Structure formats: C-alpha cells, structure tokens
Amino acid sequence: MSIQIYILSKLMQGDNYPYKLKKELSEPIPFDKMGNLTESKLYYHFDSLTKQGLVEPREIIKEENRPDKQVFAITDKGREQLPLKIYELFEKANKVSDMVVGIVFIRHADKNRIITILEKKIADYYTKQTNLNNMYAQLSENQSLQGNAHYLQSYIHHSIEHEIVWLEKLVEKLQTNII
C-alpha cells in the first residue's frame, strides 16, 4: 500500500514513469534499498493501479538506443482514492514507522481525519497498557513466573510508551500545522 501511495502522490505532481520514480527514491538517500523496492515491484504496482483505474498510460517516449518509457497519469478515481489509501495506511499501521509514507504525503488527506485515527490509536495503546499491567499483576503472583513477567512487562510497557509518545507528538504537529 505504501508504494501505491507513493506512486499516486508523485503522479499528483505530474505525469511520470516508473524508472524515474525508482531513480528519485534512490538519490540522494537510497530509500529504495532501505525499503527493498525493486524495479519489478514498482512496475507491478503501476500495473495494479492501472487495473484499478487509478492511473492510466499517457504516452510512450521512444529514444534511440534506450528502452521505451511508458508515462503514466493519475485518474480522477486515483485522486479520490489517494486520501482513502492514506487513511487506511494510518488505520492499519501498528507503529509510527509503518506510517512514514502516509506522513510524507499527508497533504493529500484531511489532517483532522488523521488526527481522529491517531487519537483512537493512542486510546487503544492506553487500554492495551492497562490490560497488560493487569495480566502481569496476575502472572507475578506466581513465584516461578515473577522474573519472566517483570521482564516482559518492562519490555512491552516501554514499547507501548514509546509509540504513545511519538503518536502524541505527531498529533501535536498536525494540530499546529507543523506537519
């Protein structure tokens, strides 16, 4: 889904072709390698978006001694679907790191709707934290599991706290239009 959001967002800026987008992802920071994005994956997603009616081929650029370049454009349906894909990405994300592409292209979505999604995630994390604390309290009553329970509680508590802090910072930055 992140790759499709990236493609649609780039096509919102103007017609483009897969190889150029791949090259943009690799310079100056090799995001393509960091995200294990190969050219074949990019072409696969262009094909998928075409089948969904979200992008369409515009022209083929022929150059001597070079492969043909198929240029794509976003469709009206693609413009409508882009924010929905961004909302879905935020809803399905388990961590802030899963939201990176959505954050980068957040300008294509309604920030208030994203804030609502994030606030629900924060509330869910607090609920999860309370439930885990209750569960670990029961586990630590068992002397043989006390050390295990403490370690797990500490690890999960810090992981959840970390996500809550960064989600709250993201909400604050969205509310103050820093992002």
JSON list of C-alpha atoms in Angstrom, two decimals:
[
{"chain": "A", "resi": 1, "resn": "MET", "atom": "CA", "xyz": [0.00, 0.00, 0.00]},
{"chain": "A", "resi": 2, "resn": "SER", "atom": "CA", "xyz": [2.85, 2.42, 0.79]},
{"chain": "A", "resi": 3, "resn": "ILE", "atom": "CA", "xyz": [4.27, 2.01, -2.70]},
{"chain": "A", "resi": 4, "resn": "GLN", "atom": "CA", "xyz": [0.89, 2.79, -4.23]},
{"chain": "A", "resi": 5, "resn": "ILE", "atom": "CA", "xyz": [0.52, 5.90, -2.06]},
{"chain": "A", "resi": 6, "resn": "TYR", "atom": "CA", "xyz": [3.98, 6.98, -3.17]},
{"chain": "A", "resi": 7, "resn": "ILE", "atom": "CA", "xyz": [3.14, 6.45, -6.87]},
{"chain": "A", "resi": 8, "resn": "LEU", "atom": "CA", "xyz": [-0.23, 8.20, -6.68]},
{"chain": "A", "resi": 9, "resn": "SER", "atom": "CA", "xyz": [1.24, 11.12, -4.72]},
{"chain": "A", "resi": 10, "resn": "LYS", "atom": "CA", "xyz": [4.04, 11.59, -7.23]},
{"chain": "A", "resi": 11, "resn": "LEU", "atom": "CA", "xyz": [1.55, 11.47, -10.10]},
{"chain": "A", "resi": 12, "resn": "MET", "atom": "CA", "xyz": [-0.48, 14.19, -8.36]},
{"chain": "A", "resi": 13, "resn": "GLN", "atom": "CA", "xyz": [2.54, 16.41, -9.10]},
{"chain": "A", "resi": 14, "resn": "GLY", "atom": "CA", "xyz": [2.54, 15.45, -12.78]},
{"chain": "A", "resi": 15, "resn": "ASP", "atom": "CA", "xyz": [2.82, 12.60, -15.23]},
{"chain": "A", "resi": 16, "resn": "ASN", "atom": "CA", "xyz": [5.75, 10.29, -14.64]},
{"chain": "A", "resi": 17, "resn": "TYR", "atom": "CA", "xyz": [7.22, 6.91, -15.47]},
{"chain": "A", "resi": 18, "resn": "PRO", "atom": "CA", "xyz": [8.30, 4.06, -13.19]},
{"chain": "A", "resi": 19, "resn": "TYR", "atom": "CA", "xyz": [12.04, 4.16, -13.82]},
{"chain": "A", "resi": 20, "resn": "LYS", "atom": "CA", "xyz": [12.22, 7.89, -12.98]},
{"chain": "A", "resi": 21, "resn": "LEU", "atom": "CA", "xyz": [10.31, 7.33, -9.71]},
{"chain": "A", "resi": 22, "resn": "LYS", "atom": "CA", "xyz": [12.66, 4.49, -8.80]},
{"chain": "A", "resi": 23, "resn": "LYS", "atom": "CA", "xyz": [15.65, 6.75, -9.50]},
{"chain": "A", "resi": 24, "resn": "GLU", "atom": "CA", "xyz": [14.15, 9.54, -7.35]},
{"chain": "A", "resi": 25, "resn": "LEU", "atom": "CA", "xyz": [13.79, 7.06, -4.50]},
{"chain": "A", "resi": 26, "resn": "SER", "atom": "CA", "xyz": [17.44, 6.10, -4.71]},
{"chain": "A", "resi": 27, "resn": "GLU", "atom": "CA", "xyz": [19.02, 9.56, -4.71]},
{"chain": "A", "resi": 28, "resn": "PRO", "atom": "CA", "xyz": [20.46, 11.08, -2.59]},
{"chain": "A", "resi": 29, "resn": "ILE", "atom": "CA", "xyz": [19.36, 8.58, 0.11]},
{"chain": "A", "resi": 30, "resn": "PRO", "atom": "CA", "xyz": [18.79, 5.00, -1.11]},
{"chain": "A", "resi": 31, "resn": "PHE", "atom": "CA", "xyz": [15.22, 4.66, 0.17]},
{"chain": "A", "resi": 32, "resn": "ASP", "atom": "CA", "xyz": [14.59, 2.02, -2.49]},
{"chain": "A", "resi": 33, "resn": "LYS", "atom": "CA", "xyz": [17.26, -0.25, -0.99]},
{"chain": "A", "resi": 34, "resn": "MET", "atom": "CA", "xyz": [16.14, 0.51, 2.57]},
{"chain": "A", "resi": 35, "resn": "GLY", "atom": "CA", "xyz": [12.59, -0.46, 1.65]},
{"chain": "A", "resi": 36, "resn": "ASN", "atom": "CA", "xyz": [13.66, -3.35, -0.61]},
{"chain": "A", "resi": 37, "resn": "LEU", "atom": "CA", "xyz": [11.89, -1.71, -3.56]},
{"chain": "A", "resi": 38, "resn": "THR", "atom": "CA", "xyz": [12.95, -3.25, -6.82]},
{"chain": "A", "resi": 39, "resn": "GLU", "atom": "CA", "xyz": [12.08, -2.02, -10.28]},
{"chain": "A", "resi": 40, "resn": "SER", "atom": "CA", "xyz": [9.89, -5.07, -10.83]},
{"chain": "A", "resi": 41, "resn": "LYS", "atom": "CA", "xyz": [7.90, -4.29, -7.66]},
{"chain": "A", "resi": 42, "resn": "LEU", "atom": "CA", "xyz": [7.38, -0.72, -8.84]},
{"chain": "A", "resi": 43, "resn": "TYR", "atom": "CA", "xyz": [6.18, -1.90, -12.27]},
{"chain": "A", "resi": 44, "resn": "TYR", "atom": "CA", "xyz": [3.90, -4.43, -10.55]},
{"chain": "A", "resi": 45, "resn": "HIS", "atom": "CA", "xyz": [2.26, -1.63, -8.56]},
{"chain": "A", "resi": 46, "resn": "PHE", "atom": "CA", "xyz": [1.89, 0.56, -11.65]},
{"chain": "A", "resi": 47, "resn": "ASP", "atom": "CA", "xyz": [0.16, -2.39, -13.33]},
{"chain": "A", "resi": 48, "resn": "SER", "atom": "CA", "xyz": [-2.06, -2.94, -10.30]},
{"chain": "A", "resi": 49, "resn": "LEU", "atom": "CA", "xyz": [-3.00, 0.76, -10.12]},
{"chain": "A", "resi": 50, "resn": "THR", "atom": "CA", "xyz": [-3.80, 0.70, -13.85]},
{"chain": "A", "resi": 51, "resn": "LYS", "atom": "CA", "xyz": [-6.09, -2.32, -13.39]},
{"chain": "A", "resi": 52, "resn": "GLN", "atom": "CA", "xyz": [-7.83, -0.49, -10.52]},
{"chain": "A", "resi": 53, "resn": "GLY", "atom": "CA", "xyz": [-8.38, 2.50, -12.81]},
{"chain": "A", "resi": 54, "resn": "LEU", "atom": "CA", "xyz": [-6.32, 4.79, -10.56]},
{"chain": "A", "resi": 55, "resn": "VAL", "atom": "CA", "xyz": [-3.62, 5.54, -13.13]},
{"chain": "A", "resi": 56, "resn": "GLU", "atom": "CA", "xyz": [-3.53, 5.37, -16.89]},
{"chain": "A", "resi": 57, "resn": "PRO", "atom": "CA", "xyz": [-0.81, 5.28, -19.53]},
{"chain": "A", "resi": 58, "resn": "ARG", "atom": "CA", "xyz": [-0.46, 8.66, -21.24]},
{"chain": "A", "resi": 59, "resn": "GLU", "atom": "CA", "xyz": [2.31, 8.24, -23.77]},
{"chain": "A", "resi": 60, "resn": "ILE", "atom": "CA", "xyz": [5.31, 6.21, -24.72]},
{"chain": "A", "resi": 61, "resn": "ILE", "atom": "CA", "xyz": [8.59, 8.05, -25.06]},
{"chain": "A", "resi": 62, "resn": "LYS", "atom": "CA", "xyz": [10.86, 6.44, -27.62]},
{"chain": "A", "resi": 63, "resn": "GLU", "atom": "CA", "xyz": [14.56, 7.18, -27.53]},
{"chain": "A", "resi": 64, "resn": "GLU", "atom": "CA", "xyz": [17.22, 5.78, -29.79]},
{"chain": "A", "resi": 65, "resn": "ASN", "atom": "CA", "xyz": [19.27, 3.01, -28.16]},
{"chain": "A", "resi": 66, "resn": "ARG", "atom": "CA", "xyz": [17.15, 3.21, -24.99]},
{"chain": "A", "resi": 67, "resn": "PRO", "atom": "CA", "xyz": [14.14, 1.23, -23.78]},
{"chain": "A", "resi": 68, "resn": "ASP", "atom": "CA", "xyz": [10.75, 2.87, -24.31]},
{"chain": "A", "resi": 69, "resn": "LYS", "atom": "CA", "xyz": [9.39, 4.82, -21.34]},
{"chain": "A", "resi": 70, "resn": "GLN", "atom": "CA", "xyz": [5.70, 4.49, -20.60]},
{"chain": "A", "resi": 71, "resn": "VAL", "atom": "CA", "xyz": [4.45, 7.68, -18.96]},
{"chain": "A", "resi": 72, "resn": "PHE", "atom": "CA", "xyz": [1.50, 7.44, -16.56]},
{"chain": "A", "resi": 73, "resn": "ALA", "atom": "CA", "xyz": [-1.03, 9.94, -15.23]},
{"chain": "A", "resi": 74, "resn": "ILE", "atom": "CA", "xyz": [-3.33, 9.76, -12.23]},
{"chain": "A", "resi": 75, "resn": "THR", "atom": "CA", "xyz": [-7.04, 9.46, -13.00]},
{"chain": "A", "resi": 76, "resn": "ASP", "atom": "CA", "xyz": [-9.93, 11.20, -11.25]},
{"chain": "A", "resi": 77, "resn": "LYS", "atom": "CA", "xyz": [-10.61, 7.91, -9.48]},
{"chain": "A", "resi": 78, "resn": "GLY", "atom": "CA", "xyz": [-6.95, 7.84, -8.38]},
{"chain": "A", "resi": 79, "resn": "ARG", "atom": "CA", "xyz": [-7.27, 11.36, -6.94]},
{"chain": "A", "resi": 80, "resn": "GLU", "atom": "CA", "xyz": [-10.34, 10.21, -4.98]},
{"chain": "A", "resi": 81, "resn": "GLN", "atom": "CA", "xyz": [-8.68, 7.01, -3.77]},
{"chain": "A", "resi": 82, "resn": "LEU", "atom": "CA", "xyz": [-5.36, 8.52, -2.66]},
{"chain": "A", "resi": 83, "resn": "PRO", "atom": "CA", "xyz": [-6.66, 10.02, 0.61]},
{"chain": "A", "resi": 84, "resn": "LEU", "atom": "CA", "xyz": [-8.59, 6.81, 1.32]},
{"chain": "A", "resi": 85, "resn": "LYS", "atom": "CA", "xyz": [-5.40, 4.78, 0.90]},
{"chain": "A", "resi": 86, "resn": "ILE", "atom": "CA", "xyz": [-3.61, 7.18, 3.27]},
{"chain": "A", "resi": 87, "resn": "TYR", "atom": "CA", "xyz": [-6.35, 6.79, 5.90]},
{"chain": "A", "resi": 88, "resn": "GLU", "atom": "CA", "xyz": [-6.19, 3.02, 5.50]},
{"chain": "A", "resi": 89, "resn": "LEU", "atom": "CA", "xyz": [-2.42, 3.08, 5.96]},
{"chain": "A", "resi": 90, "resn": "PHE", "atom": "CA", "xyz": [-2.77, 5.03, 9.23]},
{"chain": "A", "resi": 91, "resn": "GLU", "atom": "CA", "xyz": [-5.57, 2.74, 10.44]},
{"chain": "A", "resi": 92, "resn": "LYS", "atom": "CA", "xyz": [-3.63, -0.46, 9.71]},
{"chain": "A", "resi": 93, "resn": "ALA", "atom": "CA", "xyz": [-0.25, 0.79, 10.97]},
{"chain": "A", "resi": 94, "resn": "ASN", "atom": "CA", "xyz": [0.98, -0.88, 14.15]},
{"chain": "A", "resi": 95, "resn": "LYS", "atom": "CA", "xyz": [3.78, 1.62, 14.75]},
{"chain": "A", "resi": 96, "resn": "VAL", "atom": "CA", "xyz": [4.73, 5.13, 13.71]},
{"chain": "A", "resi": 97, "resn": "SER", "atom": "CA", "xyz": [7.43, 3.61, 11.49]},
{"chain": "A", "resi": 98, "resn": "ASP", "atom": "CA", "xyz": [4.63, 1.97, 9.45]},
{"chain": "A", "resi": 99, "resn": "MET", "atom": "CA", "xyz": [3.18, 5.44, 8.77]},
{"chain": "A", "resi": 100, "resn": "VAL", "atom": "CA", "xyz": [6.22, 7.05, 7.13]},
{"chain": "A", "resi": 101, "resn": "VAL", "atom": "CA", "xyz": [4.84, 7.26, 3.57]},
{"chain": "A", "resi": 102, "resn": "GLY", "atom": "CA", "xyz": [1.49, 8.49, 4.90]},
{"chain": "A", "resi": 103, "resn": "ILE", "atom": "CA", "xyz": [3.24, 11.21, 6.90]},
{"chain": "A", "resi": 104, "resn": "VAL", "atom": "CA", "xyz": [5.33, 12.30, 3.90]},
{"chain": "A", "resi": 105, "resn": "PHE", "atom": "CA", "xyz": [2.24, 12.63, 1.67]},
{"chain": "A", "resi": 106, "resn": "ILE", "atom": "CA", "xyz": [-0.24, 13.70, 4.35]},
{"chain": "A", "resi": 107, "resn": "ARG", "atom": "CA", "xyz": [-1.03, 16.87, 2.37]},
{"chain": "A", "resi": 108, "resn": "HIS", "atom": "CA", "xyz": [-3.28, 14.71, 0.17]},
{"chain": "A", "resi": 109, "resn": "ALA", "atom": "CA", "xyz": [-5.57, 13.83, 3.08]},
{"chain": "A", "resi": 110, "resn": "ASP", "atom": "CA", "xyz": [-7.73, 15.55, 5.68]},
{"chain": "A", "resi": 111, "resn": "LYS", "atom": "CA", "xyz": [-5.49, 16.16, 8.70]},
{"chain": "A", "resi": 112, "resn": "ASN", "atom": "CA", "xyz": [-8.44, 16.21, 11.10]},
{"chain": "A", "resi": 113, "resn": "ARG", "atom": "CA", "xyz": [-9.47, 12.73, 9.99]},
{"chain": "A", "resi": 114, "resn": "ILE", "atom": "CA", "xyz": [-5.90, 11.52, 10.50]},
{"chain": "A", "resi": 115, "resn": "ILE", "atom": "CA", "xyz": [-5.81, 13.12, 13.95]},
{"chain": "A", "resi": 116, "resn": "THR", "atom": "CA", "xyz": [-9.01, 11.22, 14.83]},
{"chain": "A", "resi": 117, "resn": "ILE", "atom": "CA", "xyz": [-7.41, 7.96, 13.66]},
{"chain": "A", "resi": 118, "resn": "LEU", "atom": "CA", "xyz": [-4.25, 8.67, 15.68]},
{"chain": "A", "resi": 119, "resn": "GLU", "atom": "CA", "xyz": [-6.17, 9.65, 18.82]},
{"chain": "A", "resi": 120, "resn": "LYS", "atom": "CA", "xyz": [-8.04, 6.34, 18.63]},
{"chain": "A", "resi": 121, "resn": "LYS", "atom": "CA", "xyz": [-4.70, 4.51, 18.31]},
{"chain": "A", "resi": 122, "resn": "ILE", "atom": "CA", "xyz": [-3.38, 6.37, 21.37]},
{"chain": "A", "resi": 123, "resn": "ALA", "atom": "CA", "xyz": [-6.50, 5.43, 23.37]},
{"chain": "A", "resi": 124, "resn": "ASP", "atom": "CA", "xyz": [-6.12, 1.82, 22.23]},
{"chain": "A", "resi": 125, "resn": "TYR", "atom": "CA", "xyz": [-2.49, 1.81, 23.38]},
{"chain": "A", "resi": 126, "resn": "TYR", "atom": "CA", "xyz": [-3.50, 3.10, 26.83]},
{"chain": "A", "resi": 127, "resn": "THR", "atom": "CA", "xyz": [-6.17, 0.37, 27.05]},
{"chain": "A", "resi": 128, "resn": "LYS", "atom": "CA", "xyz": [-3.64, -2.23, 25.96]},
{"chain": "A", "resi": 129, "resn": "GLN", "atom": "CA", "xyz": [-1.20, -0.97, 28.57]},
{"chain": "A", "resi": 130, "resn": "THR", "atom": "CA", "xyz": [-3.82, -1.24, 31.34]},
{"chain": "A", "resi": 131, "resn": "ASN", "atom": "CA", "xyz": [-4.84, -4.75, 30.24]},
{"chain": "A", "resi": 132, "resn": "LEU", "atom": "CA", "xyz": [-1.22, -5.90, 30.10]},
{"chain": "A", "resi": 133, "resn": "ASN", "atom": "CA", "xyz": [-0.50, -4.46, 33.56]},
{"chain": "A", "resi": 134, "resn": "ASN", "atom": "CA", "xyz": [-3.48, -6.38, 34.95]},
{"chain": "A", "resi": 135, "resn": "MET", "atom": "CA", "xyz": [-2.32, -9.57, 33.25]},
{"chain": "A", "resi": 136, "resn": "TYR", "atom": "CA", "xyz": [1.25, -9.17, 34.53]},
{"chain": "A", "resi": 137, "resn": "ALA", "atom": "CA", "xyz": [-0.01, -8.50, 38.05]},
{"chain": "A", "resi": 138, "resn": "GLN", "atom": "CA", "xyz": [-1.67, -11.92, 37.95]},
{"chain": "A", "resi": 139, "resn": "LEU", "atom": "CA", "xyz": [1.44, -13.56, 36.48]},
{"chain": "A", "resi": 140, "resn": "SER", "atom": "CA", "xyz": [3.75, -12.08, 39.08]},
{"chain": "A", "resi": 141, "resn": "GLU", "atom": "CA", "xyz": [1.69, -13.69, 41.82]},
{"chain": "A", "resi": 142, "resn": "ASN", "atom": "CA", "xyz": [3.13, -16.97, 40.60]},
{"chain": "A", "resi": 143, "resn": "GLN", "atom": "CA", "xyz": [6.66, -17.05, 42.11]},
{"chain": "A", "resi": 144, "resn": "SER", "atom": "CA", "xyz": [8.08, -19.21, 39.30]},
{"chain": "A", "resi": 145, "resn": "LEU", "atom": "CA", "xyz": [6.99, -16.68, 36.65]},
{"chain": "A", "resi": 146, "resn": "GLN", "atom": "CA", "xyz": [7.84, -13.50, 38.54]},
{"chain": "A", "resi": 147, "resn": "GLY", "atom": "CA", "xyz": [11.15, -12.77, 36.73]},
{"chain": "A", "resi": 148, "resn": "ASN", "atom": "CA", "xyz": [9.67, -13.58, 33.33]},
{"chain": "A", "resi": 149, "resn": "ALA", "atom": "CA", "xyz": [6.62, -11.42, 33.99]},
{"chain": "A", "resi": 150, "resn": "HIS", "atom": "CA", "xyz": [8.73, -8.48, 35.12]},
{"chain": "A", "resi": 151, "resn": "TYR", "atom": "CA", "xyz": [10.96, -8.65, 32.03]},
{"chain": "A", "resi": 152, "resn": "LEU", "atom": "CA", "xyz": [8.00, -8.92, 29.64]},
{"chain": "A", "resi": 153, "resn": "GLN", "atom": "CA", "xyz": [6.05, -6.21, 31.41]},
{"chain": "A", "resi": 154, "resn": "SER", "atom": "CA", "xyz": [9.02, -3.85, 31.25]},
{"chain": "A", "resi": 155, "resn": "TYR", "atom": "CA", "xyz": [9.69, -4.54, 27.57]},
{"chain": "A", "resi": 156, "resn": "ILE", "atom": "CA", "xyz": [6.09, -4.22, 26.43]},
{"chain": "A", "resi": 157, "resn": "HIS", "atom": "CA", "xyz": [5.43, -1.22, 28.69]},
{"chain": "A", "resi": 158, "resn": "HIS", "atom": "CA", "xyz": [8.42, 0.67, 27.23]},
{"chain": "A", "resi": 159, "resn": "SER", "atom": "CA", "xyz": [7.45, -0.30, 23.66]},
{"chain": "A", "resi": 160, "resn": "ILE", "atom": "CA", "xyz": [3.91, 0.97, 24.17]},
{"chain": "A", "resi": 161, "resn": "GLU", "atom": "CA", "xyz": [5.12, 4.13, 25.92]},
{"chain": "A", "resi": 162, "resn": "HIS", "atom": "CA", "xyz": [7.48, 4.81, 23.03]},
{"chain": "A", "resi": 163, "resn": "GLU", "atom": "CA", "xyz": [4.66, 4.55, 20.48]},
{"chain": "A", "resi": 164, "resn": "ILE", "atom": "CA", "xyz": [2.33, 6.70, 22.59]},
{"chain": "A", "resi": 165, "resn": "VAL", "atom": "CA", "xyz": [4.95, 9.46, 22.88]},
{"chain": "A", "resi": 166, "resn": "TRP", "atom": "CA", "xyz": [5.57, 9.54, 19.14]},
{"chain": "A", "resi": 167, "resn": "LEU", "atom": "CA", "xyz": [1.88, 9.32, 18.26]},
{"chain": "A", "resi": 168, "resn": "GLU", "atom": "CA", "xyz": [1.13, 12.21, 20.62]},
{"chain": "A", "resi": 169, "resn": "LYS", "atom": "CA", "xyz": [3.96, 14.25, 19.06]},
{"chain": "A", "resi": 170, "resn": "LEU", "atom": "CA", "xyz": [2.56, 13.52, 15.61]},
{"chain": "A", "resi": 171, "resn": "VAL", "atom": "CA", "xyz": [-0.93, 14.64, 16.66]},
{"chain": "A", "resi": 172, "resn": "GLU", "atom": "CA", "xyz": [0.53, 17.82, 18.16]},
{"chain": "A", "resi": 173, "resn": "LYS", "atom": "CA", "xyz": [2.47, 18.59, 14.97]},
{"chain": "A", "resi": 174, "resn": "LEU", "atom": "CA", "xyz": [-0.65, 18.00, 12.86]},
{"chain": "A", "resi": 175, "resn": "GLN", "atom": "CA", "xyz": [-2.76, 20.22, 15.12]},
{"chain": "A", "resi": 176, "resn": "THR", "atom": "CA", "xyz": [-0.23, 23.06, 14.95]},
{"chain": "A", "resi": 177, "resn": "ASN", "atom": "CA", "xyz": [0.29, 22.61, 11.18]},
{"chain": "A", "resi": 178, "resn": "ILE", "atom": "CA", "xyz": [3.99, 21.83, 11.61]},
{"chain": "A", "resi": 179, "resn": "ILE", "atom": "CA", "xyz": [3.29, 18.73, 9.52]}
]
